[in-house]
Amino acid sequence: MKRVLILLLLACATSSFAQVKFARLFSDHVVLQRQKPIPVWGWAKPGEKVKVTLAGQAMEAKADPAGKWRVNFKPLEAGGPHSLQASAKSGNAAVNDVLIGEVWLCSGQSNMEWPVSAAKNYEDERKNADFPQIRHFRVDHVVTLQPEQDLAAGEWKVANSENVGGFTAVGFFFAREIYQKLNVPIGILHSSWGGSQIEGWISKEAMLSNDELRSYAQNLPKTWEEADAIMDKKLKKHLFKSATYDPTWEDEKKYISPDVDFTSWQKTADGVGQWDWKGLMGFRGKGYMAKEVGIASDWVAKQTTLSLAENDGLVEVYVNGKPVYEGAVKGSRKIQLPANTWKEGKNILTIKTSSMASAAWFGPGFTGSANEMFVEDGSRKISLAKDWYLMPAFAEKHEYAHLMNNVGTTIYNAMIVPLLPFAIRGSLWYQGESNAGRAYQYRQSFPLMINDWRKLWNDEFSFYWVQLSSYGIDHDSNKGSNWAELREAQNMTLSLPKTGMAVTTDVGDPNNIHPTNKQDVAHRLATNALKNDYGQNIPYASPLYDQMQVDGSKAVISFKNAENGLMIKDRHGYLKGFEVAGDDKVFHYAKAEIQGNKVVVSSPKVSKPAAVRYAWADAPEDANLYSVDGFPASPFRTDSWPGITVNARFE
């Protein structure tokens, strides 16, 4: 009897799994692309005939041996709501409130993922977010070693004050402008992952076609155990400059010594936050944190309080090699240290932490507020928030979280393949921060990904991206800039057809890699679409370097997209951000003057210009050249001298 019951349960489970269904993307409130063939797919019993209807069209398909079926509806004009229905012997499925309009795939890393709730003027935006014909589908973060057939979760949400906070800010503000200009439904298909490198978004097949990435693709791990071993070697190579070095228990005992050598440790500006974002991506296990603490002579004989932020796992604390605390508690810690724990001058504070007990995904380290990191004597306080060193405990049991940058292709497998071949008008891309260290290689990887996606969709759809904004230091060209080199790679990718770029160096934040002004970013993307996809006769693009001519001691720079002229946009009234060099390749800040749609650059220190650069820095705060149409000029250089990332490669 028991065996019969088990067989019945298995039969029911199989029957339920085999019932006709749509792919996850085809759910209530979906927006389908107008004016293009509309592919619709799903699953049923192998070999089963399926009838699918939409807006008066009826199509039939037969499920393949894996149970997958697909139909292609003829192009439709904007409208709705419609009902999408599938019927077969195994059952029926229906999708309601289907609109036909414009669909844009929004992808990249954190600045694309950045939600409306964290954007500038959120409260005002939320109050004015009632756009029932704008819908948003967010693809969950997943990585897999093999291509996935369907998404495990996700739903289309209608834009309103309740939902809009979770929408991609760039995507929503773009969609809103397009909707207000065209008055047709807009679908935002959002698949992005903060911190992701571009290599995660490229297919294995595309990598195999590229000389730079072929070797990597040929050696992709087949299991997550293999992937963890690769991550372990990469992290050891990063820290110890040797992928084969395996520290022992005895080696790691030295980490608590007052004479510890921090040469191999990971330096971080602050002691609070996930180690994933401090250069130790994915490590899960125990780890050491250490820093130097300067103590005045009159503190030595006093009892002090050591305050630490939150980690509810086991924490051990050592001062100058001596254990002073061990325990696991919830919340921040206030540890009473007896007199003479510290010595006058330099002390070494070392903390060994486990992964958090209540949030194992967090890993080792501390969460909470940096203000909780201090030592005090009752009336005075020394902050411990900054300047820490980190070291994983490799000799103890550890593993790696399956994150976006562990293995190339894995985001593509799980977050792009299930979207194929959902019809779209085009794609918006905001990524590059995580690839700035390999900017030269981005010249290949970025166009490779664009061509890869277009091939997979069998559609040369429009592809527009955001050029890296301003973040970091405003160095001169003599020191170089990997962010400037990444922007250059983005400029070069404009050679592909049906591409466009939003220049955003003027709306960034040198102190925050996530500038909150996503409205201007989205507007500059929208002008590309309104001009190139929707035929509106509007200015749409930033001035781009075209050519340089030398006239004696002056360099004359010509620009594309400056037909109506150039202008200065700041209160000072003179151009800034230009540098010039002679054959010695030494750059000097230069005088620059606008003459129509050209800029004349010179310096008394350079008698014969060989190269000019503009806004060539991580954060070119002083750059102020615009077109008369109001678009900032893209950073550029006229030379092709080797940059600082020329030898960096993806591993």
PDB file of C-alpha atoms in Angstrom, residues 51 91 220 225 245:
ATOM      1  CA  LYS A  51      -2.525  26.068 -29.255  1.00  0.00           C
ATOM      2  CA  GLY A  91      -4.322  21.768 -19.378  1.00  0.00           C
ATOM      3  CA  LEU A 220      35.911  26.829 -17.356  1.00  0.00           C
ATOM      4  CA  GLU A 225      33.976  22.547  -6.250  1.00  0.00           C
ATOM      5  CA  TYR A 245      51.125  28.937  -1.384  1.00  0.00           C
TER       6      TYR A 245
END
